[in-house]
Amino acid sequence: MVSASSGCEPVRESVREPAVIRSVLVANRGEIALRVFRTCRELGIATVAVHSDADARARHVREADAAVRLPGDAPADTYLRGDLIVAAARAAGADAVHPGYGFLSEDPEFARAVRAAGLVWVGPPSGAMKAMASKTWAKRIAAEAGVPVLAPFRGDAAADLPVLVKAAAGGGGRGMRVVRELALLDGALQVASAESAAAFGDGEVFVEPYVEGGRHVEVQVLADAHGTVWTLGTRDCSLQRRHQKVIEEAPAPGLPEGLDDALCAHAAALAKAVGYVGAGTVEFLLDGRGRAWFLEMNTRLQVEHPVTECVYGVDLVALQLRIAEGGRLAERPPEPVGHAVEARLYAEDPARDWRPWTGTVHALEVPEGDGLRVDSGVGAGDAVGPHYDALLAKVVAHAPDRPSALHRLARALERARVHGPVTNRDLLVGSLRHPEFAAGTADTGFYGRHLAELVAARSGFEKYAALAAALADAQGRSRFGGWRNVPSGPQVKRFRARPGGEEHEVRYRIGRDGLEGVPGVRLLEAARERVALEIDGVRRPFEIAFHGTSADVDSPLGSWSFTLLPRLPEPAPRTEPGSLLAPMPGTVVRIADGLAPGDRVEAGQVLLWVEAMKMEHRVTAPDSGTLTALHAAPGRRVATGDLLAVVVPPVTVPPAVVPHEPAVVPHEPAVVPHEEAAP
């Protein structure tokens, strides 16, 4: 229990009256809703979905027993409207509301509104949620409970650098900035505060030491209303991009002796201090010497909870429902068995600053069974839109030991068929097989050090994948795949790797002796959907699927997506020099303070921010120059390719054109016309 000296009121709530849940509304979407639905079906509990207009045909809507529309597309108008969700639960006759993990799952006011409506809240007490909602307040409570916390930043000591600026509310990497020079701290505070205010409606930020080479380790807690608290071991979530997790595993590998037990004890102490009930996660940061500090407590189920379920043989959602009904946990949790690892398969391009990708999913087939689990909210024919997270699936492997689990997961991803949006599939395979990760020593800086080598690993085989696509395409057009009895010119196909990748012109001829014109390659088999090539003496199979003018190629070497180009290049659309175009559909959330046409900008300077798929993307000046046009405005919805701004670099006039006589240069002011119009 929190001490009175902290200034925080005790947050333990009275033991709940026993309840029987017959119908649950899940206040979430996609994979999250489907995960809860699966357990509800196994328990004989009816399910209710809510959906935005963009999700009207989504899989979670199709699989629910009932669904209620939330008018609109954007999360702020739909899934973040607690009043609409409570009304939907009452209209559908639900007994309880499960918040999932995301959106309103950590909103204490939403929890209160659910209970006030006479519904069962499948989550922690609102008081505990409020106590942990602010990271600054949570650190005070943790310190009083004896949980180690990072020392506060002293404000002007260079010895404290580097530091991390963090949003007090929310998470997901928003409102976070690493600062390595004191002179840059004020600017980072302003940017982080603005980002936090836009994302969470709260601009409070704080500063703490930044731990170089730190590991992100967390503990799963589960508590009932009768005082029993379980800790279900540790998870390592250090492989992150943009401060968001990509690969997670349980238990955390390579911890110093005794640290696992110490972290679990700290997590239990904090849960008891705030009177916690339900499932939650206590997160810690470990430095290179094995010292641990409290980061935050997530008062909800985590995305990575399946690895804990696999190791402990439990269903955390089922336990949440039992606790919400007033049930008791056993005195002790089950014993852990084996190792589990989870990879998040995203529609994104790691090679282009993790840019999320929209479009129709033509195929999503990942092996399941035999220690493999797939949690997904999309399937073939579903669309990945700009409004929500780009997660396609969570793929989980469980095995008796860590090396076996890593191998099992890498092989499952390697054999997966994911067609349509660009994905991080090959990056995940490369990460799981990287020596540093395999050794269990990876930290949060892993991708900062290794991203370039991981995205380049498969590039050497791209030309062979393009050749396989060309050969397969020929099979669909000619019964004989291009072979003629009379010598003829070569077959020519042009492909562009997506997204915006290298263009490949494939030239070949099928003669009496097989494939001609491609040194070092023999054609072993060619069909519309399968091509086998012998490359430098090694047989390499390729699976090909065509979707309109797109070709998706899968191979043990990697996966590629190509666009078939016309024989004669079409004229490229003309854009004004210096034009900055929207990289993806989204919403402009902020413009740099004071930015206006006529301003001088520097190369790399952030001009504006576009929010898409739960991530903020910075649009920067490609060169130093003058901002001659600004078409973006906060709140404006943009499509891919929309003009946002124009930055014109200074015009460099060759010396020979500028004689020394001033009278010979009468048009000099016209070279920079925007300067005359500047305010």
XYZ file of C-alpha atoms in Angstrom:
679
model
C 0.000 0.000 0.000
C 1.268 3.483 -0.822
C 2.303 5.376 2.285
C 0.431 8.526 3.255
C 3.665 10.518 3.125
C 3.780 10.133 -0.645
C 0.706 12.324 -1.072
C -1.066 9.584 -2.995
C -4.360 8.234 -1.714
C -4.493 4.461 -1.143
C -5.650 2.814 -4.341
C -6.852 -0.604 -3.199
C -10.501 -1.110 -4.055
C -12.969 -3.300 -2.255
C -13.184 -6.971 -3.151
C -15.553 -7.323 -6.056
C -18.880 -9.026 -5.765
C -18.864 -12.368 -7.571
C -20.100 -12.047 -11.142
C -20.801 -14.420 -13.990
C -19.675 -13.126 -17.371
C -21.770 -14.371 -20.279
C -20.933 -11.762 -22.934
C -17.812 -9.618 -23.387
C -17.321 -6.521 -25.510
C -13.698 -6.015 -26.521
C -12.875 -2.325 -26.746
C -10.218 -2.858 -29.378
C -9.681 -4.148 -32.894
C -7.698 -6.516 -35.106
C -5.380 -9.092 -33.603
C -6.061 -7.821 -30.072
C -9.810 -8.362 -30.294
C -9.387 -11.745 -31.960
C -7.008 -12.885 -29.217
C -9.630 -12.172 -26.549
C -12.404 -13.692 -28.672
C -10.485 -16.972 -28.921
C -10.447 -17.447 -25.161
C -14.076 -16.342 -24.829
C -15.161 -18.978 -27.342
C -13.268 -21.657 -25.426
C -15.060 -20.575 -22.221
C -18.487 -20.381 -23.871
C -18.676 -16.587 -23.531
C -20.383 -14.556 -26.288
C -18.320 -11.849 -27.999
C -19.129 -8.304 -29.103
C -16.932 -6.252 -31.437
C -16.823 -2.528 -32.055
C -15.572 -1.132 -35.322
C -14.876 2.073 -37.176
C -16.117 2.582 -40.729
C -12.630 1.690 -41.983
C -12.937 -1.660 -40.148
C -16.483 -2.495 -41.248
C -15.287 -5.650 -43.045
C -12.363 -6.421 -40.759
C -11.740 -9.935 -39.531
C -12.527 -9.162 -35.892
C -15.949 -7.909 -36.987
C -16.613 -10.992 -39.094
C -15.719 -13.380 -36.267
C -17.634 -11.697 -33.422
C -21.080 -12.859 -32.330
C -22.271 -9.246 -32.555
C -20.724 -5.957 -33.665
C -21.510 -2.291 -33.124
C -20.457 0.508 -35.467
C -18.505 3.515 -34.184
C -19.073 6.172 -36.878
C -15.868 7.537 -38.367
C -12.409 6.298 -39.332
C -9.786 7.933 -37.111
C -9.090 6.401 -33.668
C -9.927 9.683 -31.923
C -13.467 9.489 -33.317
C -13.990 5.781 -32.738
C -11.842 3.453 -30.618
C -10.803 6.260 -28.263
C -14.405 7.340 -27.549
C -15.137 5.682 -24.217
C -18.701 7.005 -24.169
C -19.502 5.343 -27.503
C -17.965 2.050 -26.403
C -19.923 1.953 -23.145
C -23.111 2.710 -25.094
C -22.226 -0.083 -27.547
C -21.791 -2.578 -24.684
C -25.172 -1.707 -23.239
C -26.861 -1.826 -26.648
C -25.413 -5.273 -27.386
C -26.315 -6.628 -23.946
C -22.738 -7.309 -22.890
C -21.980 -8.104 -19.236
C -18.352 -7.011 -19.331
C -15.801 -4.921 -21.211
C -12.284 -6.155 -21.942
C -10.041 -3.252 -23.024
C -7.469 -5.358 -24.871
C -4.034 -3.757 -24.922
C -3.913 -0.325 -26.509
C -6.323 2.569 -27.047
C -8.279 2.945 -23.762
C -6.752 -0.018 -21.917
C -4.825 2.218 -19.468
C -7.414 4.980 -19.111
C -8.729 5.089 -15.514
C -11.667 7.294 -16.515
C -12.807 4.684 -19.025
C -12.576 1.992 -16.351
C -14.738 4.101 -14.045
C -17.279 4.716 -16.811
C -17.556 0.987 -17.495
C -18.213 0.220 -13.834
C -20.620 3.137 -13.495
C -22.667 1.623 -16.322
C -23.076 -1.578 -14.283
C -20.643 -3.571 -16.418
C -17.764 -5.761 -15.284
C -14.368 -4.214 -16.024
C -11.836 -6.854 -17.073
C -8.830 -4.912 -15.870
C -7.098 -3.396 -12.856
C -8.642 -0.906 -10.394
C -8.877 2.613 -11.765
C -6.880 3.865 -8.764
C -3.940 1.615 -9.605
C -4.157 2.681 -13.234
C -4.077 6.335 -12.264
C -1.134 5.814 -9.907
C 0.921 4.266 -12.711
C -0.364 6.506 -15.538
C 2.308 9.148 -14.999
C 5.859 7.821 -15.260
C 7.110 10.502 -12.851
C 4.525 9.599 -10.211
C 5.084 5.867 -10.792
C 8.801 6.313 -10.090
C 8.049 7.947 -6.738
C 5.767 5.095 -5.718
C 8.306 2.518 -6.887
C 11.088 4.163 -4.889
C 8.948 4.099 -1.730
C 8.258 0.399 -2.349
C 12.010 -0.276 -2.435
C 12.208 -0.695 -6.219
C 15.423 0.821 -7.675
C 14.927 3.867 -9.907
C 17.327 5.967 -11.972
C 18.717 9.059 -10.260
C 17.089 12.279 -11.524
C 18.949 14.494 -14.001
C 20.708 17.350 -12.192
C 19.968 19.853 -14.917
C 23.305 21.311 -15.957
C 25.962 18.677 -15.439
C 27.688 17.478 -18.595
C 28.715 14.388 -16.644
C 25.062 13.299 -16.704
C 25.031 13.050 -20.491
C 23.629 11.416 -22.467
C 20.059 11.828 -21.205
C 16.663 10.680 -22.376
C 13.703 13.039 -22.614
C 10.484 11.078 -22.068
C 6.771 11.771 -22.050
C 5.256 11.345 -18.592
C 2.069 9.943 -20.161
C 1.612 7.330 -22.855
C 4.276 5.238 -24.499
C 5.096 3.595 -27.810
C 8.216 5.703 -28.265
C 6.364 8.991 -28.657
C 7.745 12.001 -26.857
C 11.182 10.395 -26.476
C 14.479 12.029 -27.473
C 18.098 11.091 -26.723
C 20.249 14.159 -25.990
C 24.053 14.020 -26.066
C 24.826 17.767 -25.867
C 23.479 20.153 -23.224
C 22.984 22.836 -25.864
C 20.396 20.615 -27.559
C 18.394 19.824 -24.421
C 15.959 22.760 -24.550
C 15.050 22.013 -28.154
C 14.533 18.332 -27.385
C 12.281 19.214 -24.447
C 10.109 21.416 -26.645
C 9.805 18.850 -29.431
C 9.114 15.966 -27.040
C 6.518 17.997 -25.162
C 4.711 18.938 -28.372
C 4.761 15.338 -29.569
C 3.454 14.091 -26.228
C 0.671 16.678 -26.170
C -0.394 15.721 -29.687
C -0.339 11.993 -28.935
C -1.649 11.840 -25.358
C -3.196 15.231 -24.616
C -0.510 15.778 -21.965
C 2.692 17.682 -22.673
C 4.508 16.790 -19.447
C 8.005 15.401 -20.059
C 10.915 14.533 -17.783
C 14.621 13.842 -18.143
C 16.573 10.848 -16.870
C 20.012 9.355 -17.602
C 20.198 7.466 -20.878
C 21.694 4.007 -20.367
C 23.903 3.154 -23.342
C 23.703 -0.484 -24.338
C 20.781 -1.093 -21.998
C 18.535 -4.134 -22.059
C 14.766 -3.945 -21.700
C 13.583 -6.671 -19.323
C 10.077 -6.952 -17.858
C 8.111 -9.087 -15.438
C 4.558 -10.357 -15.955
C 2.403 -9.927 -12.851
C -1.065 -11.272 -12.140
C -3.026 -10.497 -8.977
C -6.490 -11.310 -7.711
C -8.743 -9.235 -5.441
C -7.933 -11.463 -2.451
C -4.282 -10.498 -2.072
C -2.562 -13.201 -4.124
C 0.126 -11.887 -6.504
C 1.826 -14.024 -9.129
C 5.015 -13.140 -10.972
C 5.405 -15.170 -14.152
C 9.086 -14.754 -14.847
C 10.971 -12.342 -17.057
C 10.790 -11.313 -20.709
C 13.510 -9.646 -22.756
C 12.227 -7.038 -25.213
C 15.497 -5.355 -26.186
C 15.209 -5.602 -29.980
C 13.366 -2.367 -30.718
C 12.893 0.170 -33.480
C 11.772 3.717 -32.700
C 11.644 2.605 -29.020
C 8.996 0.017 -30.003
C 9.480 -3.724 -29.563
C 10.121 -6.061 -32.509
C 11.260 -9.379 -30.968
C 10.512 -10.571 -27.416
C 11.388 -13.742 -25.525
C 10.868 -15.508 -22.212
C 12.718 -16.018 -20.013
C 15.224 -13.180 -20.455
C 18.528 -14.852 -21.413
C 21.861 -14.428 -19.684
C 20.793 -12.536 -16.563
C 23.322 -12.412 -13.715
C 22.707 -14.972 -10.986
C 19.871 -13.956 -8.696
C 18.677 -11.033 -10.846
C 15.660 -12.899 -12.200
C 14.368 -13.495 -8.652
C 15.202 -9.913 -7.633
C 13.231 -8.419 -10.551
C 10.233 -10.625 -9.753
C 10.377 -9.544 -6.102
C 10.489 -5.862 -7.119
C 7.527 -6.345 -9.458
C 5.472 -8.052 -6.743
C 6.318 -5.303 -4.254
C 5.112 -2.608 -6.631
C 1.902 -4.499 -7.454
C 1.126 -4.833 -3.747
C 1.989 -1.165 -3.117
C -0.743 0.011 -5.489
C -3.314 -2.670 -4.635
C -3.052 -4.116 -8.123
C -5.664 -6.575 -9.445
C -5.481 -8.236 -12.861
C -2.700 -8.635 -15.414
C 0.109 -6.090 -15.677
C 3.763 -5.708 -16.573
C 6.591 -4.072 -14.651
C 9.410 -2.930 -16.932
C 13.090 -2.521 -16.049
C 16.219 -1.234 -17.759
C 19.475 -3.173 -17.279
C 22.920 -1.716 -17.879
C 26.026 -3.575 -19.036
C 26.943 -4.487 -15.453
C 23.603 -6.155 -14.746
C 22.176 -3.351 -12.618
C 18.423 -2.846 -13.012
C 16.188 0.225 -12.708
C 12.433 0.597 -12.826
C 11.063 2.108 -16.049
C 7.272 1.930 -15.804
C 4.316 -0.310 -15.117
C 1.879 -1.107 -17.925
C -1.525 -1.617 -16.318
C -2.779 -3.987 -18.997
C -1.932 -7.135 -20.886
C 1.117 -6.684 -23.139
C 1.385 -7.433 -26.853
C 4.136 -9.940 -26.034
C 2.134 -11.898 -23.447
C 2.039 -15.095 -25.626
C 5.677 -15.939 -24.809
C 4.794 -16.050 -21.112
C 1.694 -18.149 -21.843
C 3.801 -20.663 -23.766
C 6.459 -21.002 -21.062
C 4.020 -21.217 -18.128
C 1.235 -23.115 -19.883
C -1.456 -20.584 -18.906
C -4.114 -18.525 -20.673
C -3.719 -15.008 -19.300
C -6.986 -13.798 -20.811
C -8.874 -16.657 -19.139
C -7.220 -15.722 -15.834
C -8.182 -12.078 -16.354
C -11.811 -13.092 -16.807
C -11.722 -15.335 -13.711
C -10.272 -12.512 -11.611
C -12.866 -10.059 -12.978
C -15.579 -12.468 -11.833
C -14.105 -12.358 -8.327
C -12.276 -15.670 -8.530
C -9.075 -16.612 -6.726
C -5.684 -17.525 -8.097
C -3.929 -20.639 -6.863
C -1.384 -20.029 -4.136
C 1.512 -20.425 -6.586
C 1.807 -20.139 -10.370
C 2.814 -23.131 -12.520
C 6.487 -23.900 -13.078
C 8.035 -22.606 -16.326
C 8.964 -25.023 -19.101
C 11.267 -24.301 -22.035
C 11.825 -21.078 -23.961
C 9.559 -18.963 -26.184
C 10.284 -16.153 -28.629
C 7.886 -13.855 -30.500
C 8.476 -11.823 -33.664
C 6.176 -9.012 -34.770
C 5.529 -9.178 -38.510
C 4.863 -5.614 -39.658
C 3.818 -4.078 -42.972
C 6.813 -1.774 -43.049
C 10.102 -1.189 -44.856
C 13.091 -1.304 -42.480
C 15.416 -0.049 -45.237
C 13.493 3.224 -45.480
C 13.369 4.361 -41.878
C 10.777 1.695 -40.958
C 8.184 3.307 -43.210
C 4.779 1.613 -42.726
C 3.102 0.220 -45.815
C -0.551 0.131 -46.815
C -2.379 -2.022 -49.338
C -4.226 -5.281 -49.803
C -2.862 -8.457 -48.252
C -2.932 -11.034 -51.060
C -1.560 -13.885 -48.939
C -0.625 -14.377 -45.289
C 0.341 -17.972 -44.649
C 2.594 -18.764 -41.689
C 3.197 -22.340 -40.483
C 1.390 -23.232 -37.230
C 1.464 -26.225 -34.902
C 4.472 -28.154 -33.566
C 5.492 -25.414 -31.149
C 4.361 -22.547 -33.397
C 1.580 -20.064 -32.690
C 0.302 -17.241 -34.927
C -1.843 -14.383 -33.617
C -3.125 -12.261 -36.495
C -5.928 -9.867 -37.284
C -5.733 -9.953 -41.082
C -5.942 -12.513 -43.847
C -5.915 -12.751 -47.614
C -8.077 -10.016 -49.120
C -7.922 -7.713 -46.085
C -6.543 -4.205 -46.417
C -3.842 -2.584 -44.302
C -5.012 1.019 -43.965
C -3.373 4.222 -42.748
C -5.379 4.651 -39.544
C -4.008 1.884 -37.332
C -0.919 -0.074 -36.366
C 0.940 -1.850 -39.202
C 1.115 -5.206 -37.344
C 0.160 -8.139 -39.569
C 0.845 -11.016 -37.184
C 2.727 -12.142 -34.096
C 4.577 -15.391 -34.713
C 5.596 -17.316 -31.592
C 7.823 -20.380 -31.218
C 8.125 -22.524 -28.068
C 10.787 -25.184 -27.629
C 12.670 -26.981 -24.842
C 15.600 -24.553 -25.083
C 16.468 -21.136 -26.528
C 18.512 -22.224 -29.590
C 15.693 -24.561 -30.671
C 13.077 -21.816 -30.230
C 15.097 -19.322 -32.284
C 15.658 -21.871 -35.053
C 11.997 -22.905 -35.092
C 10.804 -19.305 -35.374
C 13.329 -18.362 -38.057
C 12.324 -21.366 -40.170
C 8.622 -20.606 -39.783
C 9.131 -17.021 -40.960
C 11.361 -18.217 -43.789
C 8.593 -20.512 -45.035
C 5.869 -17.897 -44.664
C 4.081 -16.466 -47.719
C 3.277 -12.783 -47.179
C 2.151 -11.025 -50.349
C 0.944 -7.477 -50.831
C 2.448 -4.875 -48.494
C 6.181 -4.688 -47.995
C 7.085 -6.363 -44.694
C 9.956 -6.831 -42.228
C 9.858 -10.623 -42.672
C 13.451 -11.025 -43.880
C 14.760 -8.606 -41.259
C 13.194 -10.787 -38.554
C 14.841 -13.919 -39.947
C 18.201 -12.167 -40.111
C 17.808 -10.833 -36.563
C 16.997 -14.246 -35.112
C 20.104 -15.703 -36.761
C 22.457 -12.848 -35.986
C 25.403 -13.985 -33.799
C 24.860 -11.206 -31.253
C 21.199 -12.024 -30.760
C 21.862 -15.762 -30.759
C 24.395 -15.212 -27.962
C 21.731 -13.524 -25.819
C 23.708 -10.283 -25.508
C 21.661 -7.954 -27.749
C 20.598 -4.604 -26.304
C 18.309 -1.764 -27.385
C 20.984 -0.437 -29.733
C 20.986 -3.632 -31.837
C 19.348 -2.166 -34.929
C 21.352 1.020 -34.668
C 24.472 -1.102 -35.139
C 23.258 -3.841 -37.485
C 20.314 -2.568 -39.549
C 22.362 -1.794 -42.668
C 23.909 -5.262 -42.825
C 20.580 -6.976 -42.119
C 18.659 -5.213 -44.907
C 21.540 -5.723 -47.367
C 21.952 -9.444 -46.668
C 19.543 -10.631 -49.367
C 20.260 -7.982 -52.027
C 22.755 -10.183 -53.921
C 19.990 -12.619 -54.897
C 17.425 -10.035 -56.019
C 18.443 -10.291 -59.693
C 17.809 -14.053 -59.621
C 14.377 -13.502 -58.078
C 13.611 -11.078 -60.927
C 14.784 -13.696 -63.444
C 12.506 -16.301 -61.824
C 9.573 -13.875 -62.069
C 10.309 -13.262 -65.750
C 10.498 -16.987 -66.506
C 7.256 -17.652 -64.611
C 5.521 -14.787 -66.417
C 6.593 -16.260 -69.768
C 5.036 -19.595 -68.789
C 1.725 -17.872 -68.321
C 1.929 -16.325 -71.762
C 3.451 -19.127 -73.854
C 3.068 -22.864 -73.627
C 6.717 -23.300 -74.526
C 8.133 -20.612 -72.242
C 9.739 -18.709 -75.113
C 11.630 -21.588 -76.848
C 11.677 -21.453 -80.618
C 13.158 -23.786 -83.215
C 14.524 -20.772 -85.099
C 17.002 -18.430 -83.347
C 15.366 -15.184 -82.287
C 16.047 -12.139 -80.176
C 16.148 -12.442 -76.383
C 13.112 -12.155 -74.155
C 13.194 -8.827 -72.296
C 11.304 -8.058 -69.098
C 11.620 -5.024 -66.862
C 10.876 -5.215 -63.137
C 11.161 -2.733 -60.313
C 11.692 -4.045 -56.801
C 9.174 -2.623 -54.378
C 9.178 -0.227 -52.730
C 11.057 2.164 -54.999
C 13.931 -0.268 -55.324
C 16.335 -1.166 -58.089
C 15.088 -1.668 -61.627
C 16.007 -5.000 -63.244
C 16.030 -5.579 -66.984
C 15.994 -9.325 -67.515
C 17.291 -10.596 -70.866
C 17.334 -14.280 -71.711
C 16.585 -16.790 -74.435
C 15.440 -20.382 -74.210
C 17.396 -22.449 -76.716
C 17.963 -26.108 -77.377
C 20.492 -26.190 -74.544
C 18.237 -24.399 -72.061
C 18.625 -20.911 -70.643
C 20.932 -18.665 -72.645
C 22.260 -15.197 -71.902
C 22.540 -15.559 -68.103
C 26.044 -16.745 -67.167
C 26.334 -19.160 -64.246
C 22.615 -20.011 -64.241
C 20.817 -23.118 -65.510
C 17.046 -23.463 -65.783
C 15.940 -26.678 -64.075
C 12.186 -26.157 -63.878
C 9.762 -23.471 -65.002
C 6.041 -23.177 -64.343
C 3.666 -20.306 -63.754
C 4.011 -20.586 -59.969
C 7.399 -22.272 -59.514
C 10.854 -21.860 -61.018
C 14.010 -23.749 -60.070
C 17.402 -22.342 -61.050
C 20.865 -23.788 -60.638
C 23.008 -20.848 -59.530
C 26.736 -21.498 -59.436
C 26.060 -25.217 -59.122
C 23.397 -24.988 -56.372
C 19.690 -25.648 -56.949
C 17.547 -22.695 -55.799
C 13.720 -22.947 -55.856
C 11.489 -19.865 -56.222
C 7.725 -19.673 -55.665
C 6.004 -16.937 -57.682
C 2.529 -15.419 -57.324
C 1.139 -12.750 -59.659
C -1.371 -10.125 -58.558
C -2.121 -7.845 -61.482
C 1.164 -6.204 -62.448
C 2.840 -7.301 -59.213
C 4.921 -10.422 -58.703
C 5.734 -11.808 -55.247
C 8.691 -14.174 -55.130
C 9.383 -16.442 -52.143
C 12.538 -18.478 -51.653
C 14.676 -19.804 -48.794
C 17.000 -16.965 -49.850
C 14.384 -14.335 -49.001
C 11.228 -12.740 -50.354
C 10.833 -10.026 -52.952
C 8.025 -7.998 -54.491
C 8.304 -6.654 -58.025
C 6.235 -4.465 -60.286
C 6.238 -5.510 -63.952
C 7.133 -2.428 -65.988
C 6.016 -1.736 -69.565
C 8.527 -2.329 -72.357
C 8.701 1.390 -73.071
C 9.020 3.645 -70.011
C 6.060 5.918 -69.430
C 6.680 9.641 -68.940
C 7.301 10.348 -65.284
C 4.938 12.839 -63.646
C 6.525 16.265 -63.429
C 6.875 17.922 -60.078
C 8.354 21.238 -59.149
C 12.046 20.985 -58.196
C 12.443 20.786 -54.431
C 8.946 19.388 -53.884
C 8.430 17.398 -50.682
C 5.710 14.796 -51.163
C 3.788 12.846 -48.538
C 5.578 9.483 -48.172
C 2.367 7.728 -47.126
C -1.290 8.469 -46.373
C -1.746 10.079 -42.982
C -2.526 13.248 -41.078
C -0.312 16.293 -40.628
C -0.028 16.698 -36.857
C 2.483 19.528 -36.459
C 4.407 22.189 -38.327
C 7.783 23.359 -37.015
C 7.353 26.405 -34.793
C 7.242 29.640 -36.752
C 7.857 27.983 -40.112
C 6.540 30.042 -43.025
C 7.209 30.466 -46.756
C 10.299 32.542 -47.339
C 12.220 31.023 -44.402
C 15.728 29.713 -44.871
C 16.012 26.035 -43.874
C 18.979 23.723 -43.417
C 19.445 20.244 -44.852
C 17.924 17.707 -42.457
C 15.831 20.304 -40.613
C 12.438 18.930 -39.570
C 9.686 20.910 -41.255
C 6.571 18.972 -40.245
C 5.298 15.698 -38.818
C 2.856 13.270 -40.442
C 1.099 10.656 -38.317
C 0.327 7.352 -39.986
C -0.384 3.914 -38.552
C 0.266 4.966 -34.927
C 3.693 6.404 -35.753
C 4.908 9.950 -36.323
C 7.116 10.517 -39.355
C 9.333 13.559 -39.744
C 9.444 15.346 -43.086
C 12.822 17.031 -43.383
C 14.434 19.445 -45.808
C 16.511 17.424 -48.320
C 18.856 20.361 -48.941
C 19.612 23.754 -47.481
C 17.626 26.466 -49.203
C 14.477 28.526 -49.016
C 10.981 27.289 -48.196
C 9.005 28.701 -51.113
C 5.688 26.949 -50.407
C 3.997 25.242 -47.451
C 0.837 23.348 -48.353
C 0.562 21.328 -45.138
C -1.487 22.371 -42.126
C -2.146 20.619 -38.805
C -5.106 18.263 -39.107
C -4.904 17.990 -42.894
C -5.325 14.454 -44.244
C -2.857 13.636 -47.009
C -2.494 10.821 -49.525
C 0.753 9.323 -50.768
C 2.375 11.797 -53.160
C 0.471 14.886 -51.994
C 2.584 18.048 -52.118
C 3.528 19.178 -48.606
C 6.165 21.847 -49.169
C 8.770 23.136 -51.605
C 12.390 23.853 -50.668
C 14.483 25.502 -53.366
C 18.262 25.330 -52.906
C 20.369 28.389 -53.701
C 21.108 28.808 -57.382
C 24.799 28.460 -58.127
C 25.727 30.501 -61.207
C 28.885 29.382 -63.057
C 31.659 31.976 -62.724
C 31.896 32.433 -66.489
C 28.333 33.698 -66.588
C 29.020 36.404 -64.001
C 31.352 39.010 -65.455
C 32.770 41.670 -63.246
C 30.778 44.518 -64.783
C 27.635 44.921 -62.623
C 25.660 46.286 -65.545
C 25.914 42.955 -67.346
C 23.792 41.240 -64.632
C 20.458 43.084 -64.844
C 18.337 40.056 -63.743
C 20.222 39.182 -60.568
C 17.206 39.806 -58.258
C 15.065 37.506 -60.403
C 17.376 34.573 -59.668
C 15.936 34.477 -56.134
C 12.384 35.803 -56.596
C 11.154 34.393 -53.301
C 13.399 36.765 -51.370
C 11.417 39.740 -52.649
C 8.201 38.183 -51.416
C 9.576 37.276 -48.013
C 7.885 39.093 -45.103
